PDB file of N, CA and C in Angstrom:
ATOM      1  N   MET A   1       0.486  -1.328  -0.096  1.00  0.00           N
ATOM      2  CA  MET A   1       0.280  -0.305  -0.006  1.00  0.00           C
ATOM      3  C   MET A   1       1.248   1.140   0.140  1.00  0.00           C
ATOM      4  N   SER A   2       0.456   2.228  -0.846  1.00  0.00           N
ATOM      5  CA  SER A   2       1.238   3.287  -0.830  1.00  0.00           C
ATOM      6  C   SER A   2       0.812   4.306   0.369  1.00  0.00           C
ATOM      7  N   VAL A   3       1.866   5.188  -0.394  1.00  0.00           N
ATOM      8  CA  VAL A   3       1.038   6.622   1.424  1.00  0.00           C
ATOM      9  C   VAL A   3       0.216   7.333   0.588  1.00  0.00           C
ATOM     10  N   PRO A   4      -0.678   7.698   1.625  1.00  0.00           N
ATOM     11  CA  PRO A   4      -1.954   8.628   1.114  1.00  0.00           C
ATOM     12  C   PRO A   4      -1.259  10.302   0.215  1.00  0.00           C
ATOM     13  N   VAL A   5      -1.361  10.721  -0.732  1.00  0.00           N
ATOM     14  CA  VAL A   5      -0.473  12.120  -1.562  1.00  0.00           C
ATOM     15  C   VAL A   5      -0.893  12.702  -0.835  1.00  0.00           C
ATOM     16  N   ASP A   6      -1.867  12.894   0.486  1.00  0.00           N
ATOM     17  CA  ASP A   6      -2.619  14.170   1.296  1.00  0.00           C
ATOM     18  C   ASP A   6      -1.148  14.302   2.759  1.00  0.00           C
ATOM     19  N   GLU A   7      -1.222  12.590   2.785  1.00  0.00           N
ATOM     20  CA  GLU A   7      -0.366  12.472   4.082  1.00  0.00           C
ATOM     21  C   GLU A   7       0.883  12.668   4.041  1.00  0.00           C
ATOM     22  N   GLN A   8       1.357  12.392   2.770  1.00  0.00           N
ATOM     23  CA  GLN A   8       3.197  12.948   2.276  1.00  0.00           C
ATOM     24  C   GLN A   8       3.052  14.111   2.385  1.00  0.00           C
ATOM     25  N   TYR A   9       1.905  15.237   1.248  1.00  0.00           N
ATOM     26  CA  TYR A   9       2.089  16.358   1.286  1.00  0.00           C
ATOM     27  C   TYR A   9       2.135  17.196   2.479  1.00  0.00           C
ATOM     28  N   SER A  10       1.749  17.217   3.368  1.00  0.00           N
ATOM     29  CA  SER A  10       1.400  17.833   4.907  1.00  0.00           C
ATOM     30  C   SER A  10       2.715  17.455   5.066  1.00  0.00           C
ATOM     31  N   VAL A  11       3.072  16.195   5.274  1.00  0.00           N
ATOM     32  CA  VAL A  11       4.597  15.955   5.776  1.00  0.00           C
ATOM     33  C   VAL A  11       5.570  16.901   5.051  1.00  0.00           C
ATOM     34  N   ASP A  12       5.734  16.533   4.061  1.00  0.00           N
ATOM     35  CA  ASP A  12       6.939  17.390   2.669  1.00  0.00           C
ATOM     36  C   ASP A  12       6.431  19.216   3.575  1.00  0.00           C
ATOM     37  N   MET A  13       5.919  19.085   3.625  1.00  0.00           N
ATOM     38  CA  MET A  13       5.294  20.791   3.997  1.00  0.00           C
ATOM     39  C   MET A  13       5.925  21.272   5.055  1.00  0.00           C
ATOM     40  N   ALA A  14       5.647  20.386   5.961  1.00  0.00           N
ATOM     41  CA  ALA A  14       6.745  20.529   7.358  1.00  0.00           C
ATOM     42  C   ALA A  14       7.756  20.640   6.974  1.00  0.00           C
ATOM     43  N   ILE A  15       8.120  19.586   6.791  1.00  0.00           N
ATOM     44  CA  ILE A  15      10.050  19.655   6.124  1.00  0.00           C
ATOM     45  C   ILE A  15      10.452  20.351   5.949  1.00  0.00           C
ATOM     46  N   CYS A  16       9.678  21.031   4.762  1.00  0.00           N
ATOM     47  CA  CYS A  16      10.253  22.245   3.937  1.00  0.00           C
ATOM     48  C   CYS A  16      10.115  23.272   4.366  1.00  0.00           C
ATOM     49  N   GLY A  17       9.269  23.652   5.588  1.00  0.00           N
ATOM     50  CA  GLY A  17       8.765  24.964   6.119  1.00  0.00           C
ATOM     51  C   GLY A  17      10.557  24.666   7.046  1.00  0.00           C
ATOM     52  N   HIS A  18      10.779  24.198   7.504  1.00  0.00           N
ATOM     53  CA  HIS A  18      11.431  23.521   8.853  1.00  0.00           C
ATOM     54  C   HIS A  18      13.043  23.755   8.218  1.00  0.00           C
ATOM     55  N   VAL A  19      13.118  23.667   7.136  1.00  0.00           N
ATOM     56  CA  VAL A  19      14.418  23.512   6.882  1.00  0.00           C
ATOM     57  C   VAL A  19      14.645  24.916   6.156  1.00  0.00           C
ATOM     58  N   LEU A  20      13.951  25.582   5.403  1.00  0.00           N
ATOM     59  CA  LEU A  20      14.467  27.000   5.206  1.00  0.00           C
ATOM     60  C   LEU A  20      14.222  28.346   5.914  1.00  0.00           C
ATOM     61  N   ARG A  21      14.232  27.137   7.393  1.00  0.00           N
ATOM     62  CA  ARG A  21      14.372  28.338   8.668  1.00  0.00           C
ATOM     63  C   ARG A  21      15.812  28.221   9.028  1.00  0.00           C
ATOM     64  N   HIS A  22      16.456  26.890   8.612  1.00  0.00           N
ATOM     65  CA  HIS A  22      17.908  26.712   9.232  1.00  0.00           C
ATOM     66  C   HIS A  22      18.780  27.443   7.859  1.00  0.00           C
ATOM     67  N   VAL A  23      18.299  27.932   6.474  1.00  0.00           N
ATOM     68  CA  VAL A  23      19.004  28.614   5.610  1.00  0.00           C
ATOM     69  C   VAL A  23      18.738  30.043   6.017  1.00  0.00           C
ATOM     70  N   TYR A  24      20.463  30.100   5.737  1.00  0.00           N
ATOM     71  CA  TYR A  24      20.364  32.052   5.323  1.00  0.00           C
ATOM     72  C   TYR A  24      19.715  32.726   4.867  1.00  0.00           C
ATOM     73  N   GLU A  25      19.424  33.831   4.456  1.00  0.00           N
ATOM     74  CA  GLU A  25      18.647  34.707   3.403  1.00  0.00           C
ATOM     75  C   GLU A  25      19.333  34.596   1.930  1.00  0.00           C
ATOM     76  N   ASP A  26      20.815  34.673   2.159  1.00  0.00           N
ATOM     77  CA  ASP A  26      21.683  34.941   1.255  1.00  0.00           C
ATOM     78  C   ASP A  26      22.251  33.230   0.402  1.00  0.00           C
ATOM     79  N   GLU A  27      21.376  32.002   0.971  1.00  0.00           N
ATOM     80  CA  GLU A  27      22.111  30.905   0.707  1.00  0.00           C
ATOM     81  C   GLU A  27      20.696  30.768  -1.235  1.00  0.00           C
ATOM     82  N   THR A  28      22.018  29.671  -1.352  1.00  0.00           N
ATOM     83  CA  THR A  28      21.173  29.366  -2.687  1.00  0.00           C
ATOM     84  C   THR A  28      20.773  28.495  -2.785  1.00  0.00           C
ATOM     85  N   SER A  29      21.392  27.171  -2.202  1.00  0.00           N
ATOM     86  CA  SER A  29      20.553  25.513  -2.004  1.00  0.00           C
ATOM     87  C   SER A  29      20.566  24.811  -0.795  1.00  0.00           C
ATOM     88  N   ALA A  30      19.523  24.238  -0.751  1.00  0.00           N
ATOM     89  CA  ALA A  30      19.980  23.448   0.409  1.00  0.00           C
ATOM     90  C   ALA A  30      19.753  22.213   0.362  1.00  0.00           C
ATOM     91  N   GLU A  31      19.645  20.750   1.006  1.00  0.00           N
ATOM     92  CA  GLU A  31      19.867  19.092   0.908  1.00  0.00           C
ATOM     93  C   GLU A  31      19.364  18.563   2.610  1.00  0.00           C
ATOM     94  N   LEU A  32      18.173  18.476   2.900  1.00  0.00           N
ATOM     95  CA  LEU A  32      17.896  17.213   3.477  1.00  0.00           C
ATOM     96  C   LEU A  32      18.344  15.760   2.842  1.00  0.00           C
ATOM     97  N   SER A  33      19.551  14.796   3.892  1.00  0.00           N
ATOM     98  CA  SER A  33      19.570  14.006   3.644  1.00  0.00           C
ATOM     99  C   SER A  33      18.857  12.709   4.345  1.00  0.00           C
ATOM    100  N   ILE A  34      18.260  11.582   4.473  1.00  0.00           N
ATOM    101  CA  ILE A  34      17.742  11.330   5.786  1.00  0.00           C
ATOM    102  C   ILE A  34      17.619   9.963   5.416  1.00  0.00           C
ATOM    103  N   ALA A  35      18.572   8.744   6.869  1.00  0.00           N
ATOM    104  CA  ALA A  35      18.951   7.492   5.658  1.00  0.00           C
ATOM    105  C   ALA A  35      18.187   6.562   6.996  1.00  0.00           C
ATOM    106  N   VAL A  36      17.836   5.446   6.713  1.00  0.00           N
ATOM    107  CA  VAL A  36      17.299   4.555   8.212  1.00  0.00           C
ATOM    108  C   VAL A  36      17.559   3.151   8.082  1.00  0.00           C
ATOM    109  N   GLN A  37      18.367   2.703   8.488  1.00  0.00           N
ATOM    110  CA  GLN A  37      19.005   1.597   9.132  1.00  0.00           C
ATOM    111  C   GLN A  37      18.909   0.935  10.135  1.00  0.00           C
ATOM    112  N   HIS A  38      17.845  -0.792  10.024  1.00  0.00           N
ATOM    113  CA  HIS A  38      17.905  -1.142  11.751  1.00  0.00           C
ATOM    114  C   HIS A  38      17.414  -0.456  12.009  1.00  0.00           C
ATOM    115  N   GLY A  39      16.747   0.320  12.271  1.00  0.00           N
ATOM    116  CA  GLY A  39      15.661   1.242  12.869  1.00  0.00           C
ATOM    117  C   GLY A  39      16.738   2.270  13.945  1.00  0.00           C
ATOM    118  N   GLN A  40      17.260   2.682  12.837  1.00  0.00           N
ATOM    119  CA  GLN A  40      18.109   3.983  13.268  1.00  0.00           C
ATOM    120  C   GLN A  40      18.133   4.727  11.962  1.00  0.00           C
ATOM    121  N   ILE A  41      17.454   6.229  12.668  1.00  0.00           N
ATOM    122  CA  ILE A  41      17.376   7.334  11.519  1.00  0.00           C
ATOM    123  C   ILE A  41      18.792   8.215  11.836  1.00  0.00           C
ATOM    124  N   GLN A  42      18.879   8.223  10.671  1.00  0.00           N
ATOM    125  CA  GLN A  42      20.561   9.189  10.303  1.00  0.00           C
ATOM    126  C   GLN A  42      19.843  10.584   8.949  1.00  0.00           C
ATOM    127  N   TYR A  43      20.387  12.000   9.678  1.00  0.00           N
ATOM    128  CA  TYR A  43      20.303  12.706   8.474  1.00  0.00           C
ATOM    129  C   TYR A  43      21.501  13.680   8.625  1.00  0.00           C
ATOM    130  N   THR A  44      21.237  14.520   7.757  1.00  0.00           N
ATOM    131  CA  THR A  44      22.272  15.604   7.362  1.00  0.00           C
ATOM    132  C   THR A  44      21.094  16.802   6.963  1.00  0.00           C
ATOM    133  N   LEU A  45      22.354  17.911   6.902  1.00  0.00           N
ATOM    134  CA  LEU A  45      21.576  19.085   6.655  1.00  0.00           C
ATOM    135  C   LEU A  45      22.990  20.232   5.896  1.00  0.00           C
ATOM    136  N   VAL A  46      22.842  20.206   4.527  1.00  0.00           N
ATOM    137  CA  VAL A  46      23.913  21.161   4.427  1.00  0.00           C
ATOM    138  C   VAL A  46      23.282  22.332   3.586  1.00  0.00           C
ATOM    139  N   SER A  47      24.233  23.174   3.058  1.00  0.00           N
ATOM    140  CA  SER A  47      22.780  24.542   2.380  1.00  0.00           C
ATOM    141  C   SER A  47      24.233  25.175   1.693  1.00  0.00           C
ATOM    142  N   SER A  48      24.514  26.089   1.060  1.00  0.00           N
ATOM    143  CA  SER A  48      25.358  26.772   0.213  1.00  0.00           C
ATOM    144  C   SER A  48      26.303  27.344   0.939  1.00  0.00           C
ATOM    145  N   ALA A  49      26.053  28.124   1.902  1.00  0.00           N
ATOM    146  CA  ALA A  49      26.974  28.767   3.378  1.00  0.00           C
ATOM    147  C   ALA A  49      27.297  27.940   4.243  1.00  0.00           C
ATOM    148  N   GLN A  50      26.453  27.071   4.622  1.00  0.00           N
ATOM    149  CA  GLN A  50      26.935  26.489   6.514  1.00  0.00           C
ATOM    150  C   GLN A  50      26.726  24.715   5.548  1.00  0.00           C
ATOM    151  N   PRO A  51      28.303  24.295   5.031  1.00  0.00           N
ATOM    152  CA  PRO A  51      28.892  22.966   4.866  1.00  0.00           C
ATOM    153  C   PRO A  51      27.905  21.481   5.954  1.00  0.00           C
ATOM    154  N   ILE A  52      27.216  21.876   7.166  1.00  0.00           N
ATOM    155  CA  ILE A  52      27.048  21.160   8.152  1.00  0.00           C
ATOM    156  C   ILE A  52      25.668  22.020   8.687  1.00  0.00           C
ATOM    157  N   ASN A  53      24.688  21.493   9.455  1.00  0.00           N
ATOM    158  CA  ASN A  53      23.634  22.445  10.079  1.00  0.00           C
ATOM    159  C   ASN A  53      22.848  21.807  11.241  1.00  0.00           C
ATOM    160  N   PHE A  54      23.535  21.766  11.940  1.00  0.00           N
ATOM    161  CA  PHE A  54      21.803  21.053  13.151  1.00  0.00           C
ATOM    162  C   PHE A  54      20.746  21.681  13.471  1.00  0.00           C
ATOM    163  N   PRO A  55      19.795  20.538  12.828  1.00  0.00           N
ATOM    164  CA  PRO A  55      18.495  20.827  12.821  1.00  0.00           C
ATOM    165  C   PRO A  55      18.193  20.895  14.219  1.00  0.00           C
ATOM    166  N   ASP A  56      16.794  21.420  14.707  1.00  0.00           N
ATOM    167  CA  ASP A  56      16.424  21.560  15.987  1.00  0.00           C
ATOM    168  C   ASP A  56      14.995  20.290  15.943  1.00  0.00           C
ATOM    169  N   ASP A  57      15.168  20.418  16.883  1.00  0.00           N
ATOM    170  CA  ASP A  57      14.146  19.581  17.568  1.00  0.00           C
ATOM    171  C   ASP A  57      12.949  19.725  16.240  1.00  0.00           C
ATOM    172  N   GLU A  58      11.831  20.027  16.106  1.00  0.00           N
ATOM    173  CA  GLU A  58      11.193  20.608  15.251  1.00  0.00           C
ATOM    174  C   GLU A  58      11.333  19.390  13.792  1.00  0.00           C
ATOM    175  N   LEU A  59      13.034  20.346  13.082  1.00  0.00           N
ATOM    176  CA  LEU A  59      13.101  19.045  12.359  1.00  0.00           C
ATOM    177  C   LEU A  59      13.490  18.009  12.256  1.00  0.00           C
ATOM    178  N   VAL A  60      13.897  17.449  13.650  1.00  0.00           N
ATOM    179  CA  VAL A  60      14.496  15.981  14.141  1.00  0.00           C
ATOM    180  C   VAL A  60      12.237  15.870  14.134  1.00  0.00           C
ATOM    181  N   HIS A  61      11.706  16.564  14.421  1.00  0.00           N
ATOM    182  CA  HIS A  61      10.037  15.844  14.535  1.00  0.00           C
ATOM    183  C   HIS A  61       9.516  15.420  14.076  1.00  0.00           C
ATOM    184  N   ALA A  62       9.541  16.085  12.046  1.00  0.00           N
ATOM    185  CA  ALA A  62       9.113  16.119  11.214  1.00  0.00           C
ATOM    186  C   ALA A  62       9.695  14.795  10.254  1.00  0.00           C
ATOM    187  N   ILE A  63      11.112  14.706  10.774  1.00  0.00           N
ATOM    188  CA  ILE A  63      11.835  13.909   9.753  1.00  0.00           C
ATOM    189  C   ILE A  63      11.299  12.943  10.626  1.00  0.00           C
ATOM    190  N   CYS A  64      10.710  12.224  11.838  1.00  0.00           N
ATOM    191  CA  CYS A  64      10.663  10.786  12.449  1.00  0.00           C
ATOM    192  C   CYS A  64       9.173  10.672  11.767  1.00  0.00           C
ATOM    193  N   ASP A  65       7.837  11.984  11.908  1.00  0.00           N
ATOM    194  CA  ASP A  65       6.811  11.584  11.208  1.00  0.00           C
ATOM    195  C   ASP A  65       6.974  11.438   9.893  1.00  0.00           C
ATOM    196  N   LEU A  66       7.974  11.132   9.104  1.00  0.00           N
ATOM    197  CA  LEU A  66       7.949  10.670   7.507  1.00  0.00           C
ATOM    198  C   LEU A  66       8.633   9.310   7.962  1.00  0.00           C
ATOM    199  N   VAL A  67       9.369   8.763   8.738  1.00  0.00           N
ATOM    200  CA  VAL A  67       9.894   7.411   9.051  1.00  0.00           C
ATOM    201  C   VAL A  67       8.765   6.845   8.674  1.00  0.00           C
ATOM    202  N   GLY A  68       8.212   7.674  10.051  1.00  0.00           N
ATOM    203  CA  GLY A  68       7.006   6.549  10.646  1.00  0.00           C
ATOM    204  C   GLY A  68       5.330   6.501   9.831  1.00  0.00           C
ATOM    205  N   LEU A  69       5.386   7.092   8.981  1.00  0.00           N
ATOM    206  CA  LEU A  69       3.698   7.508   7.968  1.00  0.00           C
ATOM    207  C   LEU A  69       4.674   6.591   7.222  1.00  0.00           C
ATOM    208  N   HIS A  70       5.952   6.629   6.377  1.00  0.00           N
ATOM    209  CA  HIS A  70       6.269   5.148   5.640  1.00  0.00           C
ATOM    210  C   HIS A  70       6.147   3.645   6.240  1.00  0.00           C
ATOM    211  N   GLU A  71       6.396   4.166   7.166  1.00  0.00           N
ATOM    212  CA  GLU A  71       6.478   2.963   7.716  1.00  0.00           C
ATOM    213  C   GLU A  71       5.261   2.000   7.733  1.00  0.00           C
ATOM    214  N   ARG A  72       3.778   2.675   8.479  1.00  0.00           N
ATOM    215  CA  ARG A  72       2.695   2.619   8.129  1.00  0.00           C
ATOM    216  C   ARG A  72       2.448   2.112   7.372  1.00  0.00           C
ATOM    217  N   TYR A  73       2.687   2.476   6.012  1.00  0.00           N
ATOM    218  CA  TYR A  73       2.444   1.764   5.132  1.00  0.00           C
ATOM    219  C   TYR A  73       2.860   1.000   4.090  1.00  0.00           C
ATOM    220  N   SER A  74       3.482   0.758   4.702  1.00  0.00           N
ATOM    221  CA  SER A  74       4.862  -0.224   3.660  1.00  0.00           C
ATOM    222  C   SER A  74       4.372  -1.422   3.539  1.00  0.00           C
ATOM    223  N   SER A  75       4.632  -1.885   2.476  1.00  0.00           N
ATOM    224  CA  SER A  75       3.777  -3.415   1.870  1.00  0.00           C
ATOM    225  C   SER A  75       4.711  -4.470   1.805  1.00  0.00           C
ATOM    226  N   GLY A  76       6.144  -4.386   1.716  1.00  0.00           N
ATOM    227  CA  GLY A  76       6.920  -5.717   1.420  1.00  0.00           C
ATOM    228  C   GLY A  76       6.942  -6.534   2.511  1.00  0.00           C
ATOM    229  N   PRO A  77       7.438  -7.876   1.995  1.00  0.00           N
ATOM    230  CA  PRO A  77       6.994  -9.017   2.765  1.00  0.00           C
ATOM    231  C   PRO A  77       7.785  -8.827   4.309  1.00  0.00           C
ATOM    232  N   SER A  78       8.802  -7.979   3.833  1.00  0.00           N
ATOM    233  CA  SER A  78       9.559  -8.089   5.425  1.00  0.00           C
ATOM    234  C   SER A  78       9.215  -6.550   6.219  1.00  0.00           C
ATOM    235  N   GLY A  79       7.838  -6.112   5.799  1.00  0.00           N
ATOM    236  CA  GLY A  79       7.471  -4.840   6.516  1.00  0.00           C
ATOM    237  C   GLY A  79       8.436  -3.851   6.063  1.00  0.00           C
ATOM    238  N   ALA A  80       8.936  -3.991   5.032  1.00  0.00           N
ATOM    239  CA  ALA A  80      10.463  -3.029   4.793  1.00  0.00           C
ATOM    240  C   ALA A  80       9.635  -1.588   4.199  1.00  0.00           C
ATOM    241  N   GLY A  81      10.473  -0.698   5.188  1.00  0.00           N
ATOM    242  CA  GLY A  81       9.541   1.465   4.377  1.00  0.00           C
ATOM    243  C   GLY A  81      10.907   1.649   4.290  1.00  0.00           C
ATOM    244  N   LEU A  82      10.741   2.632   4.696  1.00  0.00           N
ATOM    245  CA  LEU A  82      11.151   3.852   3.805  1.00  0.00           C
ATOM    246  C   LEU A  82      13.344   3.609   4.124  1.00  0.00           C
ATOM    247  N   ALA A  83      13.953   3.887   3.397  1.00  0.00           N
ATOM    248  CA  ALA A  83      15.746   3.488   3.281  1.00  0.00           C
ATOM    249  C   ALA A  83      16.490   4.972   3.281  1.00  0.00           C
ATOM    250  N   THR A  84      15.813   5.557   2.540  1.00  0.00           N
ATOM    251  CA  THR A  84      16.450   7.455   1.905  1.00  0.00           C
ATOM    252  C   THR A  84      15.434   7.707   1.532  1.00  0.00           C
ATOM    253  N   ALA A  85      15.618   9.341   1.763  1.00  0.00           N
ATOM    254  CA  ALA A  85      15.142  10.350   1.495  1.00  0.00           C
ATOM    255  C   ALA A  85      15.582  11.375   1.315  1.00  0.00           C
ATOM    256  N   VAL A  86      15.624  11.966   0.124  1.00  0.00           N
ATOM    257  CA  VAL A  86      16.612  13.582   0.123  1.00  0.00           C
ATOM    258  C   VAL A  86      15.739  14.492  -0.758  1.00  0.00           C
ATOM    259  N   TYR A  87      15.929  15.559   0.268  1.00  0.00           N
ATOM    260  CA  TYR A  87      15.024  16.749  -0.372  1.00  0.00           C
ATOM    261  C   TYR A  87      16.170  17.894  -0.396  1.00  0.00           C
ATOM    262  N   ARG A  88      15.875  18.027  -1.898  1.00  0.00           N
ATOM    263  CA  ARG A  88      16.291  19.357  -2.580  1.00  0.00           C
ATOM    264  C   ARG A  88      15.983  20.287  -2.350  1.00  0.00           C
ATOM    265  N   TYR A  89      16.962  22.259  -2.051  1.00  0.00           N
ATOM    266  CA  TYR A  89      16.058  23.025  -1.900  1.00  0.00           C
ATOM    267  C   TYR A  89      16.635  23.891  -2.987  1.00  0.00           C
ATOM    268  N   ASP A  90      16.552  24.805  -4.076  1.00  0.00           N
ATOM    269  CA  ASP A  90      17.164  25.696  -5.263  1.00  0.00           C
ATOM    270  C   ASP A  90      15.852  26.909  -5.054  1.00  0.00           C
ATOM    271  N   LYS A  91      17.291  27.975  -4.291  1.00  0.00           N
ATOM    272  CA  LYS A  91      16.492  29.160  -4.748  1.00  0.00           C
ATOM    273  C   LYS A  91      16.238  29.940  -6.256  1.00  0.00           C
ATOM    274  N   ASN A  92      14.698  30.362  -6.372  1.00  0.00           N
ATOM    275  CA  ASN A  92      14.403  30.759  -7.763  1.00  0.00           C
ATOM    276  C   ASN A  92      15.052  32.498  -7.579  1.00  0.00           C
ATOM    277  N   PRO A  93      15.287  32.698  -9.111  1.00  0.00           N
ATOM    278  CA  PRO A  93      15.817  34.057  -9.390  1.00  0.00           C
ATOM    279  C   PRO A  93      14.553  35.176  -8.305  1.00  0.00           C
ATOM    280  N   ASP A  94      13.498  35.062  -8.490  1.00  0.00           N
ATOM    281  CA  ASP A  94      12.530  35.823  -7.852  1.00  0.00           C
ATOM    282  C   ASP A  94      12.612  35.597  -6.476  1.00  0.00           C
ATOM    283  N   GLY A  95      13.818  34.947  -5.853  1.00  0.00           N
ATOM    284  CA  GLY A  95      13.754  34.787  -4.299  1.00  0.00           C
ATOM    285  C   GLY A  95      13.160  33.745  -3.909  1.00  0.00           C
ATOM    286  N   GLY A  96      11.769  33.175  -4.315  1.00  0.00           N
ATOM    287  CA  GLY A  96      11.314  31.892  -3.944  1.00  0.00           C
ATOM    288  C   GLY A  96      12.225  30.965  -3.828  1.00  0.00           C
ATOM    289  N   TRP A  97      11.734  29.581  -3.274  1.00  0.00           N
ATOM    290  CA  TRP A  97      11.960  28.096  -3.430  1.00  0.00           C
ATOM    291  C   TRP A  97      11.516  26.942  -4.681  1.00  0.00           C
ATOM    292  N   SER A  98      12.623  26.577  -4.922  1.00  0.00           N
ATOM    293  CA  SER A  98      11.905  25.319  -5.671  1.00  0.00           C
ATOM    294  C   SER A  98      12.045  24.509  -4.845  1.00  0.00           C
ATOM    295  N   ALA A  99      11.515  22.582  -4.759  1.00  0.00           N
ATOM    296  CA  ALA A  99      11.503  21.473  -4.011  1.00  0.00           C
ATOM    297  C   ALA A  99      11.554  20.325  -4.921  1.00  0.00           C
ATOM    298  N   SER A 100      12.749  19.877  -4.789  1.00  0.00           N
ATOM    299  CA  SER A 100      12.446  18.362  -4.864  1.00  0.00           C
ATOM    300  C   SER A 100      12.845  17.357  -3.734  1.00  0.00           C
ATOM    301  N   ALA A 101      12.101  16.171  -4.059  1.00  0.00           N
ATOM    302  CA  ALA A 101      12.175  15.251  -3.253  1.00  0.00           C
ATOM    303  C   ALA A 101      12.673  13.743  -3.737  1.00  0.00           C
ATOM    304  N   SER A 102      13.156  13.033  -3.199  1.00  0.00           N
ATOM    305  CA  SER A 102      13.162  11.819  -3.635  1.00  0.00           C
ATOM    306  C   SER A 102      12.869  10.661  -2.394  1.00  0.00           C
ATOM    307  N   TYR A 103      12.605   9.418  -3.036  1.00  0.00           N
ATOM    308  CA  TYR A 103      12.981   8.579  -1.958  1.00  0.00           C
ATOM    309  C   TYR A 103      13.245   6.764  -2.455  1.00  0.00           C
ATOM    310  N   SER A 104      13.904   5.951  -1.586  1.00  0.00           N
ATOM    311  CA  SER A 104      14.382   4.363  -2.078  1.00  0.00           C
ATOM    312  C   SER A 104      13.527   4.052  -0.535  1.00  0.00           C
ATOM    313  N   TYR A 105      13.567   2.508  -1.333  1.00  0.00           N
ATOM    314  CA  TYR A 105      13.120   1.734  -0.066  1.00  0.00           C
ATOM    315  C   TYR A 105      13.839   0.465   0.345  1.00  0.00           C
ATOM    316  N   GLU A 106      13.412  -0.361   1.731  1.00  0.00           N
ATOM    317  CA  GLU A 106      14.339  -1.214   1.779  1.00  0.00           C
ATOM    318  C   GLU A 106      13.934  -2.265   0.603  1.00  0.00           C
TER     319      GLU A 106
END
């Protein structure tokens, strides 16, 4: 069973808002990478001016919500869930942001 679009959208928007709060106004890109392995969640947040950025509790909570959402809807024979997620943000010439996300599964 796949994750319902409205639930995925809600989590994606929460993550987006939290990530963009971590970047400086003059930055042009940011990337959040999430890996799930053996029940452990690892994440890194980097941006064009900050090679490492420490997510606050709200972003960590949103990351956990993402992993939990995918675990609830996982349909593999072993209950395989989310293995990786990468959120990429690029600043547009008008100052707005474009976002993309990719996911892989166990």
